[in-house]
Amino acid sequence: MAHDFKLCNFTLQFLRGRWFMMFASYLIMAGAGATYLFGVYSKTIKSTLGYDQTTLNLLSTFKDLGANVGVLSGLLAEVTPTWFVLLIGSLMNLSGYLLIWLAVTKKIATPKIWHMCVYICIGANSQNFANTGSLVTCVKNFPESRGMMLGLMKGFVGLSGAIFTQLYLAIYGNDSKSLILLIAWLPALLSMIFIFSIREKKFSRHPNEVKVFNVTLVISIVLALLLMGMTIAQKYIDFSHIGYVACATIVCVVLFGPFFVAIREEYTSWKMKKEELESVPSRVIVEEPPLPESKAPVSEIELPEYSSMVKIQEKKEVGCFSDIFKKPKRGEDYTILQALLSIDMLILFVATFCGLGCSLTSIDNLGQIGESLGYPQHTISTFVSLMSIWNYFGRVCSGFISEKLLLKWKVPRTLMMTFALILPAIGDLIIAFPFSGSVYVASLLIGFSFGVQLTLLFIIISELFGLKYYSTLFNCGQLASPLGSYILNVQVVGRLYDNEALKQLENKGLTRLMVKELTCSGKQCYRNSFIILACVNIFGALVSLILVKRTMDYYKSDIYKRFRDQMEANEKEIKMISTAEK
């Protein structure tokens, strides 16, 4: 009976603990990267609905708009519980992508272009609710390890494209229309399953915290290498349906690796807590003569003393839009408008416009780039999956390596952002001047740098502007990327591609009305546009150097000191409560 009680007690602690919440967040993040699969099913939308490249790029821009404009989810998270944010996100994901699937399968009347733009914007915007609900909560629960935590969380998002590819091959076969259906129901289901597991908790120091993140990193690297091996093998070998099912099963088993890590660490915490309670002596009440008025029992003077110490940690509550022009020091909690109107945020906006705008444009056009160079559809799917995997490596490397460089040598994270803006410029030039196998190299550079940029952006915002309004600020921080994607994708790449395609039609003696789908073939289709993208990336790198100069002194200081002080206060409070209960 006692054993059953202990097992029940541990199970409740496990389901309510930080480590299970972390595992649940990983799964939600693994389902929150469906936007990176646009290159796989965009060809289906283009051919089924008869779009030209400019229209398709307009659709991808609305996807990027939905994926990056997460202010609504951030503001909603400020005033509602986390479960409500996840619920809204799951409903948006299901409705948006389900309508797209119904359109391409002709189960509903062919929608107008603006209808499709709204559908994909709603579906893509749902990932912001997953990010805000799980990612922001995890950062607040692990503030001193935020670099590693953000790297892992965003890393699983980066892997989601390759994970989805394996799952849809196992469930539906090589059918890109059914991939849209999978994107509609699976992420929504994951959010609903763990909807009450994701919540902010009072954190304390854990002796194995860094070790846990390193173990989880190893698991995720194994998953990434496994996905890469499967992707390459499936390119050269014809797998049967049973083979695809076996691959998907192996992926799911490895994906659940952090679950067993969570069980081990929660059991360790449970045993430590139990031993501490058993080591505390039981209180014995002894009647003593009244003490003089100037004295008081020790038990009565310790609690107020501790309470005053806790109050030191608490700052005067101010509205999130107040004191706009009276900015605190870097690292302290900015209000929303203080952060948005700061020079640091302005520089981040410009760098994000250039870096993420160019990267999103490259990712969205990857399918058409492969098509213009004569690659078969299955090889194009390989490009997208490999870019997803390299995107993962960029995210985890930026989180873990930047954390090591910062703690050991005080290297600013903003300097890593500069390098992350130079890499995709090389990838853009490789696409502009292609050679045999060049798309593989370009997808590596662009995918890796995109992962580095995105993760560093979220970490830098949390470090410069604090965590109090992080739900809103990290969503505001990426607002420039859909603007950059629209200008660069639609107005630059899309128009230049269509102009080249029209030239090819004229050379054949045809007009636009004589063909259903406007396509371009050859190296010249993307040459001029990707030279422009390379120049934009270099400009963004130069601008980011200004932020490196401004934040150099801040990153030389101990930026995590106040969080360590808060941990110590939490530990004392937990110990006092445990002693009182004993």
Coordinates of C-alpha atoms in Angstrom, one line a residue:
M1 CA 0.0 0.0 0.0
A2 CA 2.8 2.3 0.9
H3 CA 4.6 1.4 -2.3
D4 CA 1.5 2.3 -4.4
F5 CA 1.2 5.6 -2.5
K6 CA 4.9 6.5 -3.2
L7 CA 4.4 5.5 -6.9
C8 CA 1.3 7.7 -7.2
N9 CA 3.1 10.6 -5.4
F10 CA 6.1 10.3 -7.8
T11 CA 3.8 10.1 -10.8
L12 CA 2.0 13.3 -9.8
Q13 CA 5.3 15.1 -9.2
F14 CA 6.6 13.9 -12.6
L15 CA 3.6 15.0 -14.6
R16 CA 3.7 18.4 -12.8
G17 CA 7.5 18.8 -13.0
R18 CA 9.7 20.9 -15.1
W19 CA 11.3 18.0 -16.9
F20 CA 8.1 16.4 -18.2
M21 CA 7.0 19.9 -19.3
M22 CA 10.3 20.2 -21.1
F23 CA 9.7 16.9 -22.9
A24 CA 6.2 18.0 -23.8
S25 CA 7.5 21.2 -25.2
Y26 CA 10.0 19.4 -27.4
L27 CA 7.2 17.4 -29.0
I28 CA 5.1 20.5 -29.5
M29 CA 8.1 22.2 -31.1
A30 CA 8.7 19.2 -33.3
G31 CA 5.2 19.7 -34.8
A32 CA 5.5 23.5 -35.0
G33 CA 7.7 23.8 -38.1
A34 CA 5.2 22.9 -40.9
T35 CA 5.9 26.2 -42.6
Y36 CA 9.4 24.9 -43.6
L37 CA 7.7 22.2 -45.8
F38 CA 6.2 24.8 -48.2
G39 CA 8.8 23.9 -50.7
V40 CA 7.5 20.3 -50.9
Y41 CA 3.8 21.0 -51.4
S42 CA 4.0 24.4 -53.2
K43 CA 4.4 22.7 -56.6
T44 CA 1.1 20.9 -55.9
I45 CA -0.7 24.2 -55.1
K46 CA 0.9 25.9 -58.2
S47 CA -0.1 23.1 -60.6
T48 CA -3.5 22.4 -59.1
L49 CA -4.8 26.0 -58.9
G50 CA -2.8 27.3 -62.0
Y51 CA -0.8 29.9 -60.3
D52 CA 2.2 31.7 -61.7
Q53 CA 5.4 32.2 -59.7
T54 CA 4.5 35.7 -58.5
T55 CA 1.2 34.5 -57.1
L56 CA 2.9 31.5 -55.5
N57 CA 5.4 33.8 -53.9
L58 CA 2.6 36.0 -52.7
L59 CA 1.1 33.0 -51.0
S60 CA 4.5 32.1 -49.4
T61 CA 4.8 35.7 -48.2
F62 CA 1.4 35.4 -46.4
K63 CA 2.7 32.2 -44.9
D64 CA 5.8 34.0 -43.7
L65 CA 3.6 36.9 -42.4
G66 CA 1.5 34.4 -40.4
A67 CA 4.6 32.6 -39.1
N68 CA 6.4 35.7 -38.0
V69 CA 3.7 38.1 -36.8
G70 CA 3.1 36.7 -33.4
V71 CA 2.2 39.8 -31.5
L72 CA -1.4 38.6 -31.0
S73 CA -0.2 35.4 -29.4
G74 CA 2.3 37.4 -27.2
L75 CA -0.3 39.9 -26.0
L76 CA -2.8 37.1 -25.4
A77 CA -0.2 35.2 -23.3
E78 CA 0.2 38.3 -21.1
V79 CA -3.5 38.2 -20.0
T80 CA -4.6 34.5 -20.4
P81 CA -3.3 31.2 -19.1
T82 CA -0.9 29.1 -21.2
W83 CA -3.4 26.4 -21.9
F84 CA -5.7 28.9 -23.6
V85 CA -2.9 30.1 -25.9
L86 CA -2.1 26.5 -26.9
L87 CA -5.9 25.8 -27.5
I88 CA -6.3 28.8 -29.8
G89 CA -3.1 27.8 -31.7
S90 CA -4.3 24.2 -32.3
L91 CA -7.7 25.4 -33.6
M92 CA -6.0 27.8 -36.0
N93 CA -3.6 25.2 -37.3
L94 CA -6.4 22.7 -38.0
S95 CA -8.7 25.2 -39.7
G96 CA -6.1 26.9 -41.8
Y97 CA -4.3 23.9 -43.3
L98 CA -7.5 21.8 -43.6
L99 CA -9.0 24.5 -45.9
I100 CA -5.9 24.4 -48.0
W101 CA -6.1 20.6 -48.3
L102 CA -9.8 20.9 -49.2
A103 CA -8.9 23.4 -52.0
V104 CA -6.1 21.4 -53.6
T105 CA -8.1 18.1 -53.5
K106 CA -11.1 20.0 -55.1
K107 CA -13.4 19.0 -52.2
I108 CA -14.5 22.6 -52.1
A109 CA -14.9 25.2 -54.9
T110 CA -11.6 26.7 -56.1
P111 CA -11.0 29.6 -53.7
K112 CA -9.9 33.0 -54.7
I113 CA -6.2 33.9 -54.3
W114 CA -6.9 36.1 -51.3
H115 CA -8.8 33.3 -49.7
M116 CA -5.8 31.0 -50.0
C117 CA -3.6 33.8 -48.6
V118 CA -5.9 34.0 -45.5
Y119 CA -5.9 30.2 -45.1
I120 CA -2.2 29.8 -45.1
C121 CA -1.7 32.9 -42.9
I122 CA -4.0 31.5 -40.3
G123 CA -2.4 28.0 -40.4
A124 CA 1.2 29.5 -40.2
N125 CA 0.3 31.9 -37.5
S126 CA -0.7 29.0 -35.2
Q127 CA 3.0 28.1 -34.8
N128 CA 3.4 31.4 -32.9
F129 CA 0.9 30.2 -30.3
A130 CA 2.9 27.0 -29.9
N131 CA 6.1 29.0 -29.6
T132 CA 4.6 31.5 -27.1
G133 CA 2.9 28.8 -25.0
S134 CA 5.8 26.3 -24.7
L135 CA 9.0 28.1 -25.7
V136 CA 8.5 31.2 -23.6
T137 CA 7.4 29.2 -20.6
C138 CA 10.5 27.0 -20.8
V139 CA 12.8 30.0 -21.0
K140 CA 11.2 31.4 -17.8
N141 CA 11.5 28.0 -16.1
F142 CA 15.2 27.6 -17.1
P143 CA 16.5 31.3 -17.2
E144 CA 20.1 30.5 -16.5
S145 CA 20.3 27.9 -19.2
R146 CA 18.2 29.8 -21.7
G147 CA 20.8 29.6 -24.5
M148 CA 20.8 25.8 -24.4
M149 CA 17.1 25.6 -23.9
L150 CA 16.3 27.9 -26.8
G151 CA 18.8 26.1 -29.0
L152 CA 17.1 22.7 -28.3
M153 CA 13.6 24.1 -28.6
K154 CA 14.2 25.8 -31.9
G155 CA 16.3 22.8 -33.0
F156 CA 13.3 20.5 -32.8
V157 CA 11.3 23.0 -34.8
G158 CA 14.1 22.9 -37.4
L159 CA 13.9 19.1 -37.5
S160 CA 10.1 19.1 -37.9
G161 CA 10.2 19.3 -41.7
A162 CA 12.3 16.1 -41.9
I163 CA 10.2 14.4 -39.2
F164 CA 6.9 15.3 -41.0
T165 CA 8.4 13.9 -44.3
Q166 CA 9.1 10.5 -42.7
L167 CA 5.6 10.4 -41.1
Y168 CA 3.7 11.3 -44.2
L169 CA 5.7 8.8 -46.3
A170 CA 4.8 6.1 -43.7
I171 CA 1.1 7.1 -43.4
Y172 CA 0.1 8.4 -46.9
G173 CA 3.0 7.4 -49.2
N174 CA 4.6 9.9 -51.6
D175 CA 1.5 12.2 -51.9
S176 CA 2.2 15.9 -51.3
K177 CA -1.6 16.6 -51.0
S178 CA -1.8 14.3 -48.1
L179 CA 1.2 16.0 -46.5
I180 CA -1.0 19.1 -46.2
L181 CA -3.6 17.0 -44.3
L182 CA -0.9 15.7 -42.0
I183 CA 0.2 19.2 -41.3
A184 CA -3.4 20.1 -40.4
W185 CA -4.1 17.5 -37.7
L186 CA -0.9 16.4 -36.1
P187 CA 0.4 19.7 -34.6
A188 CA -3.1 20.4 -33.3
L189 CA -3.3 17.0 -31.7
L190 CA 0.1 17.4 -29.9
S191 CA -0.9 20.8 -28.5
M192 CA -4.2 19.4 -27.2
I193 CA -2.5 16.4 -25.5
F194 CA -0.1 18.5 -23.5
I195 CA -2.3 21.5 -23.1
F196 CA -2.2 21.4 -19.3
S197 CA 1.4 20.3 -18.9
I198 CA 2.9 23.6 -20.1
R199 CA 2.9 26.1 -17.3
E200 CA 5.3 28.4 -15.5
K201 CA 6.9 26.9 -12.4
K202 CA 9.0 28.1 -9.4
F203 CA 12.5 27.1 -10.4
S204 CA 15.4 26.1 -8.2
R205 CA 19.0 24.9 -8.9
H206 CA 19.3 21.4 -10.2
P207 CA 22.7 19.7 -9.8
N208 CA 22.5 18.0 -13.2
E209 CA 20.8 20.7 -15.3
V210 CA 23.7 21.3 -17.8
K211 CA 24.2 17.5 -18.0
V212 CA 20.6 17.0 -18.9
F213 CA 20.7 19.5 -21.7
N214 CA 23.9 17.9 -23.0
V215 CA 22.2 14.4 -23.0
T216 CA 19.2 15.9 -24.8
L217 CA 21.5 17.5 -27.3
V218 CA 23.1 14.1 -28.0
I219 CA 19.6 12.6 -28.5
S220 CA 18.6 15.4 -30.9
I221 CA 21.9 15.0 -32.8
V222 CA 21.3 11.3 -33.2
L223 CA 17.8 12.1 -34.4
A224 CA 19.1 14.6 -36.9
L225 CA 21.8 12.2 -38.3
L226 CA 19.2 9.5 -38.5
L227 CA 16.9 11.7 -40.5
M228 CA 19.7 12.7 -42.7
G229 CA 20.7 9.1 -43.4
M230 CA 17.1 8.1 -44.1
T231 CA 16.6 11.1 -46.4
I232 CA 19.8 10.3 -48.4
A233 CA 19.0 6.5 -48.5
Q234 CA 15.4 7.2 -49.7
K235 CA 16.8 9.3 -52.6
Y236 CA 18.9 6.3 -54.0
I237 CA 16.8 3.3 -52.8
D238 CA 13.2 2.6 -53.6
F239 CA 11.6 1.9 -50.2
S240 CA 8.4 -0.2 -49.8
H241 CA 5.6 1.1 -47.7
I242 CA 6.7 -1.2 -44.8
G243 CA 10.2 0.3 -45.1
Y244 CA 8.8 3.8 -44.7
V245 CA 6.8 2.7 -41.7
A246 CA 9.9 1.2 -40.1
C247 CA 11.8 4.5 -40.7
A248 CA 9.0 6.5 -39.1
T249 CA 8.8 4.1 -36.1
I250 CA 12.6 4.5 -35.5
V251 CA 12.2 8.3 -35.7
C252 CA 9.4 8.2 -33.1
V253 CA 11.4 6.0 -30.7
V254 CA 14.4 8.4 -30.8
L255 CA 12.1 11.4 -30.5
F256 CA 10.8 10.0 -27.2
G257 CA 14.3 9.8 -25.8
P258 CA 13.9 13.0 -23.7
F259 CA 10.9 11.3 -22.0
F260 CA 13.1 8.8 -20.3
V261 CA 15.6 11.5 -19.4
A262 CA 12.8 13.4 -17.8
I263 CA 11.8 10.3 -15.7
R264 CA 15.3 9.9 -14.4
E265 CA 15.8 13.5 -13.5
E266 CA 12.4 13.9 -11.9
Y267 CA 13.1 10.7 -9.8
T268 CA 16.4 12.2 -8.7
S269 CA 14.7 15.4 -7.6
W270 CA 12.0 13.4 -5.9
K271 CA 14.6 11.3 -3.9
M272 CA 16.5 14.5 -2.9
K273 CA 13.4 16.2 -1.7
K274 CA 12.4 13.1 0.2
E275 CA 15.8 12.8 1.9
E276 CA 15.8 16.5 2.9
L277 CA 12.4 16.0 4.5
E278 CA 13.5 13.0 6.4
S279 CA 16.7 14.7 7.6
V280 CA 14.7 17.6 9.1
P281 CA 14.1 16.9 12.8
S282 CA 10.6 16.9 14.0
R283 CA 9.5 19.9 15.9
V284 CA 9.1 19.5 19.7
I285 CA 6.9 22.0 21.5
V286 CA 8.3 23.0 24.9
E287 CA 6.6 25.6 27.1
E288 CA 9.1 28.2 28.3
P289 CA 8.7 31.3 30.4
P290 CA 7.6 34.4 28.4
L291 CA 10.5 36.2 26.9
P292 CA 11.1 39.9 27.4
E293 CA 9.3 42.1 24.9
S294 CA 12.6 43.0 23.2
K295 CA 13.1 39.4 22.3
A296 CA 11.2 37.0 20.2
P297 CA 11.4 33.4 19.2
V298 CA 13.8 32.5 16.5
S299 CA 11.0 31.0 14.4
E300 CA 9.2 34.3 14.4
I301 CA 12.1 36.5 13.3
E302 CA 13.4 34.3 10.5
L303 CA 10.3 34.4 8.3
P304 CA 10.0 38.2 8.2
E305 CA 13.7 38.4 7.5
Y306 CA 13.3 36.0 4.6
S307 CA 10.2 37.8 3.3
S308 CA 12.1 41.1 3.2
M309 CA 14.8 39.3 1.2
V310 CA 12.3 38.0 -1.3
K311 CA 10.8 41.4 -1.7
I312 CA 14.1 42.7 -2.8
Q313 CA 13.7 40.5 -5.9
E314 CA 10.4 42.1 -6.6
K315 CA 10.3 45.3 -8.5
K316 CA 7.7 48.0 -8.4
E317 CA 4.9 46.9 -10.7
V318 CA 4.6 49.2 -13.7
G319 CA 2.3 49.0 -16.7
C320 CA 3.7 47.3 -19.8
F321 CA 3.4 50.6 -21.8
S322 CA 4.6 53.1 -19.1
D323 CA 7.9 54.9 -18.7
I324 CA 8.5 54.8 -22.4
F325 CA 11.5 57.1 -22.4
K326 CA 13.0 56.1 -19.1
K327 CA 14.7 52.9 -20.1
P328 CA 16.4 50.6 -17.6
K329 CA 19.8 49.1 -17.9
R330 CA 20.4 46.3 -20.4
G331 CA 19.3 43.0 -19.0
E332 CA 16.6 44.4 -16.7
D333 CA 12.9 44.2 -17.5
Y334 CA 11.9 46.6 -20.2
T335 CA 8.3 47.5 -20.9
I336 CA 7.0 46.7 -24.3
L337 CA 7.3 50.2 -25.7
Q338 CA 10.6 50.8 -24.0
A339 CA 12.0 47.8 -25.9
L340 CA 10.3 48.5 -29.2
L341 CA 11.5 52.2 -29.3
S342 CA 15.1 51.4 -28.3
I343 CA 18.0 51.7 -30.7
D344 CA 19.1 48.1 -30.0
M345 CA 15.7 46.8 -31.2
L346 CA 15.9 49.0 -34.3
I347 CA 19.2 47.5 -35.2
L348 CA 17.8 44.0 -34.6
F349 CA 14.9 44.9 -36.9
V350 CA 17.2 45.9 -39.8
A351 CA 19.4 42.8 -39.3
T352 CA 16.3 40.6 -39.2
F353 CA 14.8 42.2 -42.3
C354 CA 18.0 41.4 -44.2
G355 CA 19.0 38.1 -42.8
L356 CA 15.7 36.3 -42.1
G357 CA 14.0 38.0 -45.1
C358 CA 16.6 36.6 -47.5
S359 CA 16.7 33.2 -45.8
L360 CA 12.9 32.8 -45.9
T361 CA 13.0 33.8 -49.6
S362 CA 15.6 31.2 -50.4
I363 CA 13.7 28.5 -48.5
D364 CA 10.4 29.3 -50.1
N365 CA 11.9 29.2 -53.6
L366 CA 13.9 26.0 -53.1
G367 CA 11.4 23.8 -54.8
Q368 CA 11.3 26.1 -57.9
I369 CA 15.1 26.5 -57.9
G370 CA 15.4 22.7 -58.1
E371 CA 12.8 22.6 -60.8
S372 CA 14.5 25.3 -62.9
L373 CA 17.8 23.4 -62.7
G374 CA 16.1 20.1 -63.9
Y375 CA 16.0 18.2 -60.6
P376 CA 13.2 15.5 -60.2
Q377 CA 10.5 16.1 -57.6
H378 CA 11.9 13.4 -55.2
T379 CA 15.3 15.1 -55.2
I380 CA 13.6 18.5 -54.5
S381 CA 11.9 16.9 -51.4
T382 CA 15.4 15.8 -50.4
F383 CA 16.7 19.4 -50.6
V384 CA 13.9 20.5 -48.3
S385 CA 14.5 17.8 -45.8
L386 CA 18.2 18.4 -45.8
M387 CA 17.7 22.1 -45.3
S388 CA 15.4 21.3 -42.4
I389 CA 18.2 19.2 -40.8
W390 CA 20.9 21.8 -41.3
N391 CA 18.4 24.4 -39.9
Y392 CA 18.4 22.2 -36.8
F393 CA 22.2 22.1 -36.5
G394 CA 22.3 25.9 -36.8
R395 CA 19.8 26.3 -34.0
V396 CA 21.4 23.9 -31.5
C397 CA 24.9 25.1 -32.4
S398 CA 23.9 28.8 -31.9
G399 CA 22.4 28.0 -28.5
F400 CA 25.1 25.7 -27.0
I401 CA 28.2 27.2 -28.7
S402 CA 27.2 30.8 -28.0
E403 CA 26.5 29.9 -24.4
K404 CA 30.0 28.4 -24.0
L405 CA 31.7 31.3 -25.8
L406 CA 29.8 33.8 -23.6
L407 CA 30.5 32.1 -20.2
K408 CA 34.1 31.2 -20.9
W409 CA 35.4 34.1 -23.1
K410 CA 32.6 36.7 -22.8
V411 CA 32.1 36.7 -26.6
P412 CA 28.9 38.7 -27.4
R413 CA 26.1 36.7 -29.0
T414 CA 25.6 39.7 -31.3
L415 CA 29.0 38.9 -32.9
M416 CA 27.7 35.4 -33.8
M417 CA 24.7 37.1 -35.4
T418 CA 27.1 39.0 -37.7
F419 CA 28.8 35.7 -38.9
A420 CA 25.3 34.2 -39.3
L421 CA 24.4 36.9 -41.8
I422 CA 27.6 36.4 -43.9
L423 CA 27.1 32.6 -44.5
P424 CA 23.8 32.8 -46.4
A425 CA 25.4 35.4 -48.8
I426 CA 27.7 32.6 -49.9
G427 CA 24.8 30.3 -50.4
D428 CA 22.9 32.9 -52.5
L429 CA 25.9 33.3 -54.8
I430 CA 26.1 29.5 -55.2
I431 CA 22.5 29.5 -56.4
A432 CA 23.2 32.5 -58.7
F433 CA 26.1 30.7 -60.2
P434 CA 25.1 27.0 -59.9
F435 CA 27.3 24.0 -60.6
S436 CA 26.8 20.2 -60.2
G437 CA 25.3 19.5 -56.8
S438 CA 25.4 23.2 -55.9
V439 CA 21.9 23.2 -54.5
Y440 CA 23.0 20.7 -51.8
V441 CA 25.7 23.1 -50.7
A442 CA 23.5 26.2 -50.8
S443 CA 20.7 24.4 -48.8
L444 CA 23.4 23.5 -46.2
L445 CA 24.6 27.1 -45.8
I446 CA 21.2 28.8 -45.9
G447 CA 19.5 26.3 -43.7
F448 CA 22.3 26.4 -41.1
S449 CA 22.6 30.2 -41.0
F450 CA 18.8 30.6 -40.8
G451 CA 18.7 28.4 -37.7
V452 CA 21.6 30.4 -36.1
Q453 CA 19.9 33.7 -36.9
L454 CA 16.5 32.8 -35.5
T455 CA 17.7 31.3 -32.3
L456 CA 20.2 34.1 -31.6
L457 CA 17.5 36.7 -32.2
F458 CA 15.3 35.1 -29.5
I459 CA 18.2 34.7 -27.0
I460 CA 19.5 38.3 -27.6
I461 CA 16.0 39.8 -27.0
S462 CA 15.6 37.9 -23.7
E463 CA 19.1 39.1 -22.6
L464 CA 18.8 42.7 -23.6
F465 CA 15.2 43.4 -22.6
G466 CA 14.4 40.9 -19.8
L467 CA 11.8 38.2 -19.4
K468 CA 8.9 40.1 -17.9
Y469 CA 7.2 40.8 -21.3
Y470 CA 9.2 38.2 -23.3
S471 CA 6.0 36.7 -24.6
T472 CA 5.3 39.8 -26.6
L473 CA 8.8 41.1 -27.3
F474 CA 10.2 37.9 -28.8
N475 CA 7.2 37.9 -31.2
C476 CA 7.7 41.6 -32.0
G477 CA 11.4 40.9 -32.6
Q478 CA 10.7 38.9 -35.8
L479 CA 8.2 41.3 -37.3
A480 CA 10.7 42.6 -39.8
S481 CA 11.2 39.1 -41.4
P482 CA 7.8 38.9 -43.2
L483 CA 8.3 42.4 -44.5
G484 CA 11.7 41.4 -45.8
S485 CA 10.2 38.3 -47.2
Y486 CA 7.5 40.2 -49.0
I487 CA 9.8 42.7 -50.6
L488 CA 12.5 40.3 -51.5
N489 CA 10.3 37.3 -52.4
V490 CA 7.5 38.9 -54.3
Q491 CA 8.8 42.2 -55.6
V492 CA 12.4 40.9 -56.4
V493 CA 12.6 37.2 -56.8
G494 CA 9.1 36.5 -58.1
R495 CA 9.0 39.3 -60.6
L496 CA 12.5 38.6 -62.0
Y497 CA 11.6 34.9 -62.3
D498 CA 8.3 35.6 -64.1
N499 CA 10.1 38.1 -66.5
E500 CA 12.6 35.5 -67.4
A501 CA 9.8 32.9 -67.9
L502 CA 7.9 35.3 -70.2
K503 CA 11.1 35.8 -72.3
Q504 CA 11.3 32.0 -72.7
L505 CA 7.7 31.9 -73.8
E506 CA 8.3 34.6 -76.4
N507 CA 11.2 32.7 -77.7
K508 CA 8.9 29.8 -78.3
G509 CA 6.3 31.9 -80.0
L510 CA 3.8 31.5 -77.1
T511 CA 1.9 34.0 -74.8
R512 CA 0.9 33.8 -71.2
L513 CA -2.7 33.0 -72.0
M514 CA -1.6 29.9 -74.0
V515 CA -0.1 28.1 -71.0
K516 CA -1.6 27.2 -67.7
E517 CA 1.5 27.3 -65.6
L518 CA 4.3 29.9 -66.0
T519 CA 7.7 28.2 -65.5
C520 CA 11.3 29.1 -66.2
S521 CA 14.1 26.7 -66.9
G522 CA 17.8 27.2 -66.7
K523 CA 20.6 28.9 -64.6
Q524 CA 19.5 32.4 -65.5
C525 CA 16.1 32.1 -63.8
Y526 CA 17.4 33.0 -60.3
R527 CA 20.8 34.6 -61.1
N528 CA 20.0 38.3 -60.8
S529 CA 17.6 37.9 -57.9
F530 CA 20.1 35.9 -55.8
I531 CA 22.9 38.3 -56.4
I532 CA 20.6 41.0 -54.9
L533 CA 19.9 38.7 -51.9
A534 CA 23.7 38.2 -51.3
C535 CA 24.2 42.0 -51.3
V536 CA 21.3 42.4 -48.8
N537 CA 22.8 39.8 -46.5
I538 CA 26.1 41.6 -46.5
F539 CA 24.4 44.9 -45.7
G540 CA 22.6 43.3 -42.7
A541 CA 26.0 41.9 -41.4
L542 CA 27.5 45.4 -41.5
V543 CA 24.5 46.9 -39.6
S544 CA 24.8 44.1 -36.9
L545 CA 28.3 45.2 -36.2
I546 CA 26.8 48.4 -34.7
L547 CA 24.9 46.3 -32.1
V548 CA 28.1 44.3 -31.4
K549 CA 29.8 47.6 -30.5
R550 CA 26.9 48.8 -28.3
T551 CA 26.6 45.5 -26.3
M552 CA 30.2 44.6 -25.9
D553 CA 30.5 45.9 -22.3
Y554 CA 27.1 44.3 -21.3
Y555 CA 28.2 40.8 -22.4
K556 CA 31.5 41.2 -20.4
S557 CA 29.4 41.5 -17.2
D558 CA 27.7 38.6 -15.3
I559 CA 24.3 38.7 -17.1
Y560 CA 22.9 35.7 -15.1
K561 CA 23.6 37.0 -11.6
R562 CA 20.1 38.1 -10.7
F563 CA 18.6 34.8 -11.8
R564 CA 21.1 32.9 -9.6
D565 CA 20.0 35.2 -6.7
Q566 CA 16.3 34.3 -7.5
M567 CA 17.1 30.6 -7.5
E568 CA 18.7 30.9 -4.0
A569 CA 15.6 32.8 -2.8
N570 CA 13.3 30.1 -4.2
E571 CA 15.4 27.3 -2.6
K572 CA 15.2 28.9 0.8
E573 CA 11.4 29.4 0.4
I574 CA 10.9 25.8 -0.6
K575 CA 13.1 24.6 2.3
M576 CA 11.2 26.7 4.8
I577 CA 7.8 25.4 3.5
S578 CA 9.1 21.8 3.7
T579 CA 10.4 22.4 7.3
A580 CA 7.0 23.9 8.3
E581 CA 5.2 20.9 6.8
K582 CA 7.4 18.5 8.6

